Coordinates of C-alpha atoms and ligand atoms in Angstrom, one line a residue:
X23 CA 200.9 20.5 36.7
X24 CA 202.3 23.1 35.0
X25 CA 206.5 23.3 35.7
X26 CA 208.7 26.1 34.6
X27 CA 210.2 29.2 36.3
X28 CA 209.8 32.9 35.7
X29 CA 213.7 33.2 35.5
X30 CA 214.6 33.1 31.8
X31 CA 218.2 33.5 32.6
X32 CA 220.2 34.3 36.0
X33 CA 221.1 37.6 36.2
X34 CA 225.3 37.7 35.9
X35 CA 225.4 39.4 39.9
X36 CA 229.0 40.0 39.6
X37 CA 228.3 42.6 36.4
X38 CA 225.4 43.8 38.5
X39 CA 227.3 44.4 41.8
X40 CA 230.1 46.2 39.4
X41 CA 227.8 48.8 37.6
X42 CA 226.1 49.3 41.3
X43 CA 229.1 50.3 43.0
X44 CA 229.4 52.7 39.7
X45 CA 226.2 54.2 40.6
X46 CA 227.2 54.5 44.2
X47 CA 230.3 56.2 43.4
X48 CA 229.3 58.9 40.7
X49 CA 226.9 61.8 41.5
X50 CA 223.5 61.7 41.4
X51 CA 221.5 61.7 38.1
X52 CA 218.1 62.8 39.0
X53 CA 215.3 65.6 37.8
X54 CA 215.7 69.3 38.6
X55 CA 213.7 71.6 40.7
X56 CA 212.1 72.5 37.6
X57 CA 211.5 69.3 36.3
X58 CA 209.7 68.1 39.7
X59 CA 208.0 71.4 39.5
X60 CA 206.3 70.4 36.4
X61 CA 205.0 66.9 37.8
X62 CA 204.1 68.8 41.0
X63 CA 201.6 70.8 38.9
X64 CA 200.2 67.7 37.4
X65 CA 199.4 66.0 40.3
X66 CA 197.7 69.8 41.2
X67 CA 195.6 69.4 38.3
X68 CA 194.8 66.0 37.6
X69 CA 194.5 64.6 41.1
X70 CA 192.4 67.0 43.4
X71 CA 190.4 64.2 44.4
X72 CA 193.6 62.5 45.8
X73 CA 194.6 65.2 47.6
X74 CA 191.2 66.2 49.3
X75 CA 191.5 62.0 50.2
X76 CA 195.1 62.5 51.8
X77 CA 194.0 65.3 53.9
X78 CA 191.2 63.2 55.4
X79 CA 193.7 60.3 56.2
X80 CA 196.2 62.9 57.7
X81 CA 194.0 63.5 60.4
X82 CA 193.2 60.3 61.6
X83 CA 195.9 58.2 60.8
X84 CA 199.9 58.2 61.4
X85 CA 201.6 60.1 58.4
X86 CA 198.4 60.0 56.5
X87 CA 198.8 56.9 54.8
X88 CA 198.9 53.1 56.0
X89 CA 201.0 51.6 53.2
X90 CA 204.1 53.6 52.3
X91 CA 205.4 51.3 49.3
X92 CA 203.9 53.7 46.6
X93 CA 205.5 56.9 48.4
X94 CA 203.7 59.8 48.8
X95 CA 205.1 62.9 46.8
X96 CA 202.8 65.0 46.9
X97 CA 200.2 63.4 48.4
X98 CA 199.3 59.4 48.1
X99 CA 196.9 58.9 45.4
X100 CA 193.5 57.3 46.0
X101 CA 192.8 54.1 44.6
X102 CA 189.0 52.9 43.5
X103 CA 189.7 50.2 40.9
X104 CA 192.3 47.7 40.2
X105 CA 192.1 45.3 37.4
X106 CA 194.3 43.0 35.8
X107 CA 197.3 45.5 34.7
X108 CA 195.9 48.5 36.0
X109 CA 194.8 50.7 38.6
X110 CA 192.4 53.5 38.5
X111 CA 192.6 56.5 41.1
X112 CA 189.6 58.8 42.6
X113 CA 190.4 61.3 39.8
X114 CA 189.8 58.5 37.1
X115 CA 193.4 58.4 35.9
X116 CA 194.5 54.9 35.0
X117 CA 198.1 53.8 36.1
X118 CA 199.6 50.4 34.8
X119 CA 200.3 48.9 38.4
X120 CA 203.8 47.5 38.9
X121 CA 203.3 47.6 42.5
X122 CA 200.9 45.0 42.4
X123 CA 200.2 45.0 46.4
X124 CA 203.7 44.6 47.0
X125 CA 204.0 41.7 45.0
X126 CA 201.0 38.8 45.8
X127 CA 198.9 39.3 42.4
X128 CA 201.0 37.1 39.8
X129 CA 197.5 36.6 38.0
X130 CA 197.0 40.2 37.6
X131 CA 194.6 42.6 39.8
X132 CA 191.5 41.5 41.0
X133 CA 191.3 38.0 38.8
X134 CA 188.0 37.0 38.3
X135 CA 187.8 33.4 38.9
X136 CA 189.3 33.6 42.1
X137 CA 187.3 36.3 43.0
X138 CA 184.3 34.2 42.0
X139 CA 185.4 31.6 44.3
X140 CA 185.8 33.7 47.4
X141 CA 182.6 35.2 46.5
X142 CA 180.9 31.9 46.9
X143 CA 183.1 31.2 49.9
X144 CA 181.4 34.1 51.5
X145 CA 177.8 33.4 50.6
X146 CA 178.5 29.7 52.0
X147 CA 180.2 30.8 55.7
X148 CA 181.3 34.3 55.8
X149 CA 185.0 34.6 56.1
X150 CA 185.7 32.7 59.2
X151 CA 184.1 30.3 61.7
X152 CA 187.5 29.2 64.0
X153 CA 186.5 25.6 63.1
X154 CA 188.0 23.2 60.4
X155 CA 187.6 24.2 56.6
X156 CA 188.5 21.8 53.6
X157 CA 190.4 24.8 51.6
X158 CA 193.0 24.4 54.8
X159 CA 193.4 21.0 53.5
X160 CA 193.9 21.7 50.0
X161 CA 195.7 24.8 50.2
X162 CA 198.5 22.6 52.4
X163 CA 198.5 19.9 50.1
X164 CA 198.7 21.7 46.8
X165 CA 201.8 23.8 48.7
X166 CA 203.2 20.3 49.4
X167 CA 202.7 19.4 46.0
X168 CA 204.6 22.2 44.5
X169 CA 207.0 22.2 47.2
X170 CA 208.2 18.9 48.5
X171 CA 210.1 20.2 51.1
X172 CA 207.1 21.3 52.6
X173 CA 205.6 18.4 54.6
X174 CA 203.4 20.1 56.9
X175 CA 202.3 23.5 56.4
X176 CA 200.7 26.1 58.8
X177 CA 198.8 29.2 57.8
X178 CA 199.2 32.2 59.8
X179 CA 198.0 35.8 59.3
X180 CA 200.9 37.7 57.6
X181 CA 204.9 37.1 56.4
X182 CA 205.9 38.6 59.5
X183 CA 203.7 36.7 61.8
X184 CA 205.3 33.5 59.6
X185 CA 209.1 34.3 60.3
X186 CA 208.8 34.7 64.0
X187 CA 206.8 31.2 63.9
X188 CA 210.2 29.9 62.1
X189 CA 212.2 30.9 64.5
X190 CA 210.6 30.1 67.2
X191 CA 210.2 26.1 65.6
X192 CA 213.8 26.3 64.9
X193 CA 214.9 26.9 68.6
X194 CA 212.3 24.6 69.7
X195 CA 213.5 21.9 67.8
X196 CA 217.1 22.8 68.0
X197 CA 217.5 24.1 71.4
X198 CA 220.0 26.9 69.9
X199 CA 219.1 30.5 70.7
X200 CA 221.1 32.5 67.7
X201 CA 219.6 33.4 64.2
X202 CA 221.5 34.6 61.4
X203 CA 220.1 36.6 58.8
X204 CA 221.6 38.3 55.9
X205 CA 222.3 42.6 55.8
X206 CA 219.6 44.3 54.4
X207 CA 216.7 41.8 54.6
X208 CA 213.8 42.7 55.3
X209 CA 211.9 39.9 57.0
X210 CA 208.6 41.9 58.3
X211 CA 208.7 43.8 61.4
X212 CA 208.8 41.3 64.9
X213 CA 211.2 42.6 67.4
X214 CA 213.9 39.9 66.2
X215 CA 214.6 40.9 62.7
X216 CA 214.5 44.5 62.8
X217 CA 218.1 45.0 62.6
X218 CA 220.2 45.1 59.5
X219 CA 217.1 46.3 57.5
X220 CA 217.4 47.4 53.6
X221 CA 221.0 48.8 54.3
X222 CA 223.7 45.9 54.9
X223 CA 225.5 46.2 58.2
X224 CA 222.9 49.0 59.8
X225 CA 222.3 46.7 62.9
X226 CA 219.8 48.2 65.1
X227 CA 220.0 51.8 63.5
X228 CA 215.4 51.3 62.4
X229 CA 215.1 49.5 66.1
X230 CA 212.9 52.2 67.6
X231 CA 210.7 50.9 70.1
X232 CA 212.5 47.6 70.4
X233 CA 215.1 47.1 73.6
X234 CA 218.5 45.4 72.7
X235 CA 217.7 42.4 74.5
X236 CA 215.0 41.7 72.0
X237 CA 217.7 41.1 69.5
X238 CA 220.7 39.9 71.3
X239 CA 220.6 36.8 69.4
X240 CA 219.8 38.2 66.2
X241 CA 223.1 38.8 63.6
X242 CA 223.7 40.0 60.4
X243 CA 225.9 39.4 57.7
X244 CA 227.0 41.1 54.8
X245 CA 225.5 40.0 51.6
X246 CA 226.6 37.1 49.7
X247 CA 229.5 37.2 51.9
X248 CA 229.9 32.9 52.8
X249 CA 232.9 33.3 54.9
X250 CA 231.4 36.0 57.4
X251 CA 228.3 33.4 57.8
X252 CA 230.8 30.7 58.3
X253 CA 232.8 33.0 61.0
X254 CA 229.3 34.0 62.4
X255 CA 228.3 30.3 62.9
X256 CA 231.6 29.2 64.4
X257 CA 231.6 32.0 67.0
X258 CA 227.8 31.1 67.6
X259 CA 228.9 27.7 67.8
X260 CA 230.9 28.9 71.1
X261 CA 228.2 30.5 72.5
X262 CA 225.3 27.4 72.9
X263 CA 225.1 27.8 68.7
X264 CA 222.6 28.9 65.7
X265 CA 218.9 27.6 65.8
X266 CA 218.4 29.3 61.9
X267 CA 219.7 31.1 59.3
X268 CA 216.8 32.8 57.2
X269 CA 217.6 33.9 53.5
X270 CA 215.7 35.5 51.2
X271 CA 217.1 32.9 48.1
X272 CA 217.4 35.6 45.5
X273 CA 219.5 38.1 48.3
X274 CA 217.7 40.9 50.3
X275 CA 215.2 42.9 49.8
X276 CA 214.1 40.5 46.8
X277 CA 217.5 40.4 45.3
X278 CA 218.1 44.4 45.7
X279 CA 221.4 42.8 47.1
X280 CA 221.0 40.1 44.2
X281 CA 222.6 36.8 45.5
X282 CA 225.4 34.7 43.4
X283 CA 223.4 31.2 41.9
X284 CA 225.5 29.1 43.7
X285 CA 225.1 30.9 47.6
X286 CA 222.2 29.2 48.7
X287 CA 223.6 25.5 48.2
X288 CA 226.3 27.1 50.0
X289 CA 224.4 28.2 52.8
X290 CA 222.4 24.8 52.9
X291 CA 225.6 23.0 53.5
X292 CA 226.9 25.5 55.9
X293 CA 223.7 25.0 57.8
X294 CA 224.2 21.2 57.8
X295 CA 227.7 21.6 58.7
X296 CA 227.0 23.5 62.0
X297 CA 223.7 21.9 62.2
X298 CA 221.4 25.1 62.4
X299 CA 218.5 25.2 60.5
X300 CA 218.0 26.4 56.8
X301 CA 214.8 28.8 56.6
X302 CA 214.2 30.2 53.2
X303 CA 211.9 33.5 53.4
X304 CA 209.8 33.1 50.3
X305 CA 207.3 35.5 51.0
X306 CA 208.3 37.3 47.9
X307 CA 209.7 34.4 46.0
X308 CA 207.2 31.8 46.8
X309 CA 205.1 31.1 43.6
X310 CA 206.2 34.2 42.3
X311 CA 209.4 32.7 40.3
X312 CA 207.1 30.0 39.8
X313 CA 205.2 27.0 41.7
X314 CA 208.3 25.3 43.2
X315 CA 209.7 28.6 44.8
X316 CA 212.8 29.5 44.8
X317 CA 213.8 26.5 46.6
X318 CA 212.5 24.7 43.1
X319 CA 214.3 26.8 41.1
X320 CA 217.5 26.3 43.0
X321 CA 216.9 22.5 43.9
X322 CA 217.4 23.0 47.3
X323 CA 215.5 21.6 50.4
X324 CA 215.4 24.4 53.3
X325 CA 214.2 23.1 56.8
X326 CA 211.4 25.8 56.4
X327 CA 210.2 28.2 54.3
X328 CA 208.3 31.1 55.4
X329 CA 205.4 32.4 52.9
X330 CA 202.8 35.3 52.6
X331 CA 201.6 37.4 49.7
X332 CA 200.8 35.1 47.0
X333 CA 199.8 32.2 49.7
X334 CA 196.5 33.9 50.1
X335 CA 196.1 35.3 46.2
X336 CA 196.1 38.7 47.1
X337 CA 193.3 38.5 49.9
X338 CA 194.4 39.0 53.4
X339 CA 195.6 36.4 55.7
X340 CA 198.4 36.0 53.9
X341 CA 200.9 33.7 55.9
X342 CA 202.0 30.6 56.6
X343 CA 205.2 28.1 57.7
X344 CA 206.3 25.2 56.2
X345 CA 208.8 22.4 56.2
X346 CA 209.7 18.7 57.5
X347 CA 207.5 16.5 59.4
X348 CA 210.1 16.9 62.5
X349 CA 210.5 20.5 62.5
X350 CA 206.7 21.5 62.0
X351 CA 205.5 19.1 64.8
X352 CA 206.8 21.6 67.2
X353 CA 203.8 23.4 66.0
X354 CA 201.9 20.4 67.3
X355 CA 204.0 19.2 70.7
X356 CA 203.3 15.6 70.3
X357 CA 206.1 12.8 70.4
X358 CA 208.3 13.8 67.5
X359 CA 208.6 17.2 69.0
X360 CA 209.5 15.5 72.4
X361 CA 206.9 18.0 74.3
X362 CA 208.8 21.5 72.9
X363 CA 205.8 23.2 71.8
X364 CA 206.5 26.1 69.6
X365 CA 202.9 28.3 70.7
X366 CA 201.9 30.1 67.5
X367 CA 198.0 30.6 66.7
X368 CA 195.9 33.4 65.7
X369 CA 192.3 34.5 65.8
X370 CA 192.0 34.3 62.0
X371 CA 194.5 32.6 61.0
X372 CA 194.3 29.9 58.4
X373 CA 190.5 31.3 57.6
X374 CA 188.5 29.5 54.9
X375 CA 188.7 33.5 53.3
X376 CA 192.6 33.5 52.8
X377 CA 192.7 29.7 52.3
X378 CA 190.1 29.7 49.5
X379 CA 191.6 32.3 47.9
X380 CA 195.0 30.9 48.5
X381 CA 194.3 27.6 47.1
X382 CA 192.1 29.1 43.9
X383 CA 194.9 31.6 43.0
X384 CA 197.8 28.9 42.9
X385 CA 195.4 26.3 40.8
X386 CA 195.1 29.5 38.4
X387 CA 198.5 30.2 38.3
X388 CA 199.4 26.5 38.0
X389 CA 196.8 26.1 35.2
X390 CA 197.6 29.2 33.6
X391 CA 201.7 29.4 33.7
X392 CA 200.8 33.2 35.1
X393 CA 204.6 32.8 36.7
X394 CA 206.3 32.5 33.6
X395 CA 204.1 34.5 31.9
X396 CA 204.7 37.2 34.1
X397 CA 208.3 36.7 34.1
X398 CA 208.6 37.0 30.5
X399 CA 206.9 40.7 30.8
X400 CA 209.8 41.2 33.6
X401 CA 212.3 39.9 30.7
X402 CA 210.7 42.5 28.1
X403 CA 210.4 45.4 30.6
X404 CA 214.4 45.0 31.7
X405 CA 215.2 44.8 28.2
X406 CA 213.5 47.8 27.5
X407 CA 214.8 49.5 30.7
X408 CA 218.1 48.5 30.0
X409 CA 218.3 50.0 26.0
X410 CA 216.8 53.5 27.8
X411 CA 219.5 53.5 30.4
X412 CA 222.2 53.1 27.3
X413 CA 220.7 55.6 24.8
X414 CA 220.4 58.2 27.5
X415 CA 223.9 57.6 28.8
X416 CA 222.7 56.9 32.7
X417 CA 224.4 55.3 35.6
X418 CA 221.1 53.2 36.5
X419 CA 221.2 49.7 36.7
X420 CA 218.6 47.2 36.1
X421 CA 217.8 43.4 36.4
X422 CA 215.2 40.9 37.2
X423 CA 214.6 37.7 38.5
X424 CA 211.5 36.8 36.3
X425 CA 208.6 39.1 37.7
X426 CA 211.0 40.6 40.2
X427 CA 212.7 43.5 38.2
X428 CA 214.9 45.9 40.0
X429 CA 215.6 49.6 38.5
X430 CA 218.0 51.0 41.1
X431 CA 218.9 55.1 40.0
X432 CA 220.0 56.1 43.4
X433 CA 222.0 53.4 45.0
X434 CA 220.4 54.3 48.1
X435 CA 220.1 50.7 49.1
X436 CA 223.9 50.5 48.4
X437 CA 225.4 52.9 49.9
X438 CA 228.1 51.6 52.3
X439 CA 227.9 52.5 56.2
X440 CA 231.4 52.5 56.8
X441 CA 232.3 55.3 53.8
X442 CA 233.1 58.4 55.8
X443 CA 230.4 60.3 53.0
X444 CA 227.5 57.9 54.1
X445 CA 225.1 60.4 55.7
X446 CA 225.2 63.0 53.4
X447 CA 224.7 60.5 50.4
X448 CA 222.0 59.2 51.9
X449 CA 219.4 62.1 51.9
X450 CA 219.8 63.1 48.4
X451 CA 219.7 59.5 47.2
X452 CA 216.5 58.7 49.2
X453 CA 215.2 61.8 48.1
X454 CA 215.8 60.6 44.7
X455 CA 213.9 57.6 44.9
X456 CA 210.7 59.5 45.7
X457 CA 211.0 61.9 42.8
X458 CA 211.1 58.9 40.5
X459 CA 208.3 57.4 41.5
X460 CA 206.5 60.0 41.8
X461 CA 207.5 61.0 38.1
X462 CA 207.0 57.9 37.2
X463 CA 203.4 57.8 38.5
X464 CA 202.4 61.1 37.2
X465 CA 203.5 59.5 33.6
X466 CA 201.1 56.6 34.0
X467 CA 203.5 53.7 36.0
X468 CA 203.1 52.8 40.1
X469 CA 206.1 51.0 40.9
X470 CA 207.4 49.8 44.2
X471 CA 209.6 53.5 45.8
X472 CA 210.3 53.7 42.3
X473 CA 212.8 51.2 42.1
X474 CA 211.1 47.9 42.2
X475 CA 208.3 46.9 39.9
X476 CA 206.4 43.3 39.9
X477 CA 204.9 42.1 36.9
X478 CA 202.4 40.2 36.3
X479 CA 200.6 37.9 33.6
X480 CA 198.5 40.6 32.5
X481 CA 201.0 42.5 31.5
X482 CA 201.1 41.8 27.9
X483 CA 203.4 43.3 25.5
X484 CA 201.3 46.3 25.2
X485 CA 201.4 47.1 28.7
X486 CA 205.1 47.0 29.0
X487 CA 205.7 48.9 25.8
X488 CA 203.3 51.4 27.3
X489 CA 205.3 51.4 30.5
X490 CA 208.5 51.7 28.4
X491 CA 207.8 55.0 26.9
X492 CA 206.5 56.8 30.4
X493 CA 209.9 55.6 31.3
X494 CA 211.5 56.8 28.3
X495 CA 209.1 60.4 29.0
X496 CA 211.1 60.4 32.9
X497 CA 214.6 59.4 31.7
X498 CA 214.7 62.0 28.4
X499 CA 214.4 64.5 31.0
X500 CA 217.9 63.8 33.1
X501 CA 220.4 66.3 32.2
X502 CA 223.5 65.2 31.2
X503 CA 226.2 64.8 33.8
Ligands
LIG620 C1 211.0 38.8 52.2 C2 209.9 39.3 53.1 N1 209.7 38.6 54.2 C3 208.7 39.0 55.1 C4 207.8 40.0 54.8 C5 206.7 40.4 55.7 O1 205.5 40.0 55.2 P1 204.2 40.7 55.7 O2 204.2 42.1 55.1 O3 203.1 39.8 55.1 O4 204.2 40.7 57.1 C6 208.0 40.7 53.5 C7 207.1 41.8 53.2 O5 207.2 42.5 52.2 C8 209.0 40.3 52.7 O6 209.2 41.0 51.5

């Protein structure tokens, strides 16, 4: 079994959080008019087939599109192909893909030999039968494998669906009401966790559709910040005390708010201190920084650890919950769980389809060492990023965790609710983000809102240094400040 992490070296998050609050503070560096003119007229040109696609979407669903992660400026393009480092749209353009579905495809797009497997899968018993499968076996053993921590594991149908199982185990088991999660995580959309999302200390300000009491036990704490999580537990502690406190282990929003190497084992012993539970969101991290997780990486144990994405290879279904024996039998009821049964289920949940192609994607990534693999592109691509950002003197900032590489070049994400100037930064900067990407894509790169991109092992050098120069074409164009 292949060990090793995609994180070459942890990023030094004190130097990151200082050149952020530079890029915060100083005015925005972004394309003219003109300039988004120009890349207006390509997407004119080269993607009419797009377009015509967008305009049939627009009518029958919301906004037109069902993913947003791309952004859509003009239109969203229309995807036929995806292979290994690339995607191909309706007008035949080819786009090195650094969205990578929002981050489950470490092995590259559309990887063969899983795909062969799920094939074979389907030809056998179609996707799902509601009765027992042997890949639900494997697939929870391998996790365990990788993951010690994880005694028991349960598949469900999405992240989201996975963190509201987590909390509900955790006040099952604990009989505490409260969560805690960190500002400006984003830990899928249940009633509970929609507060505090992507911006620290926003609270309920995306909570549409959601009544307060839904998240009157929910709280948030600033980033990083270990003595507000200490004051939050100790207050909760008054108040019948904290069943969990969910983290994503590299800091929100897959380390946008990158966290210090030394706050999860900080967290863990808070947690046992104030005996709440320790739930470490790995949907993004899980596999991705390699086969232990994040919780590998960091030698620490969480209680649970919520996963999705790369748990099902890239095919849907992609879900699941795991931890001790203890805390996962109130999944079960049972003695151990003392007859608190946590009710969690789901129609096609834990299907032979997302389990087959879990358990074949991680014995390919395993085999192949496609997390650090892909982590060493990340290394080479923020590298690259980085010497572009110097030699055309710009405030943008950029780091990775392995795969996980972050180009921030509005701050957006940073901007601070309590600055008097908050609402009318954040337009502009938002705006921002969507003119990069969309410059970036019409120079060849899909990236995450133009500001995240995930590698993966099929981007070789050559892909990267390809990637580098349409970044190189975007940035040449800033004007100076
Ligand atoms: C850290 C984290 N948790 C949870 C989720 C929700 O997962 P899903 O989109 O599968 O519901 C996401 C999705 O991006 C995520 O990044």
């Amino acid at each position: 079994m292949a060990h090793g992490y995609a994180i070459s070296e942890y990023p030094d998050v004190p130097a990151i959080e200082a050149r952020i609050k530079h890029l915060t503070t100083t005015k925005v560096r972004t394309l003219t008019a003109d300039q988004l003119a120009a890349y207006h007229a390509w997407y004119e040109r080269h993607t009419p087939a797009s377009r015509e696609a967008a305009a049939r979407a627009e009518a029958v669903i919301p906004g037109g599109v069902q993913h947003n992660l791309a952004l859509n400026d003009p239109w969203p393009l229309s995807i036929v192909r995806a292979q290994g480092a690339y995607l191909w749209d309706a007008d035949g353009n080819r786009y090195i893909d650094f969205l990578q579905a929002g981050g489950p495809t470490v092995l590259g797009s559309n990887y063969e030999p899983v795909r062969d497997k799920v094939v074979a899968l389907l030809a056998d018993c179609g996707p799902v039968t509601g009765m027992l499968h042997d890949s639900e076996t494997e697939l929870a053993r391998l996790i365990h494998d990788f993951m010690p921590a994880v005694q028991k594991f349960r598949m469900l149908g999405s992240g989201t669906e996975a963190v509201m199982a987590a909390i509900r185990a955790a006040r099952a088991y604990t009989g505490k009401a409260h969560i805690i999660k960190v500002g400006g995580a984003y830990h899928g959309w249940s009633d509970q966790v929609v507060f505090g999302l992507r911006i620290p200390g926003t609270g309920s300000l995306e909570a549409a559709g959601i009544p307060a009491g839904a998240y009157a036990t929910t709280s948030e704490t600033p980033p990083g910040d270990l003595e507000a999580l200490r004051a939050r537990l100790s207050a909760n502690a008054a108040d019948g005390g904290t069943a969990a406190v969910i983290v994503e282990p590299v800091g929100p929003e897959s380390g946008s708010h990158p966290a210090a190497a030394d706050f999860n084992a900080a967290v863990r012993e808070l947690c046992d201190k104030f005996a709440a539970l320790l739930v470490f969101d790995e949907v993004v991290t899980g596999f991705r920084l390699g086969m232990g997780g994040a919780q590998g990486y960091f030698g620490i144990a969480p209680d649970l650890t919520v996963f999705g994405k790369c748990v099902a290879g890239g095919y849907p279904g992609a879900g699941g919950v795991g931890g001790s024996e203890e805390v996962m039998a109130t999944f079960a009821g049972g003695l151990t769980a003392a007859g608190k049964r946590a009710l969690i289920g789901g129609t096609l949940s834990a299907s032979p389809l997302s389990c087959t192609a879990g358990y074949h994607a991680l014995v390919e990534m395993d085999r192949t060492g496609a997390p650090v693999k892909a982590g060493q592109a990340g290394d080479r691509l923020r590298t690259g990023l980085q010497e572009l950002i110097d030699k055309h003197d710009l405030p943008y900032v950029t780091y990775n965790f392995g795969s996980i590489v972050h180009l921030h070049t509005s701050g957006v994400l940073h901007l601070n609710l309590a600055d008097p100037g908050f609402f009318d930064q954040l337009g502009p900067r938002k705006d921002m983000l969507g003119h990069m990407s969309m410059a970036f894509a019409a120079e060849g790169v899909i990236t995450l809102a133009g500001s995240r991109i995930y590698t993966s092992m099929a981007d070789t050098d050559e892909v990267i240094d390809d990637a580098l120069a349409a970044f190189a074409r975007v940035f040449a164009q800033i004007p100076p400040a």
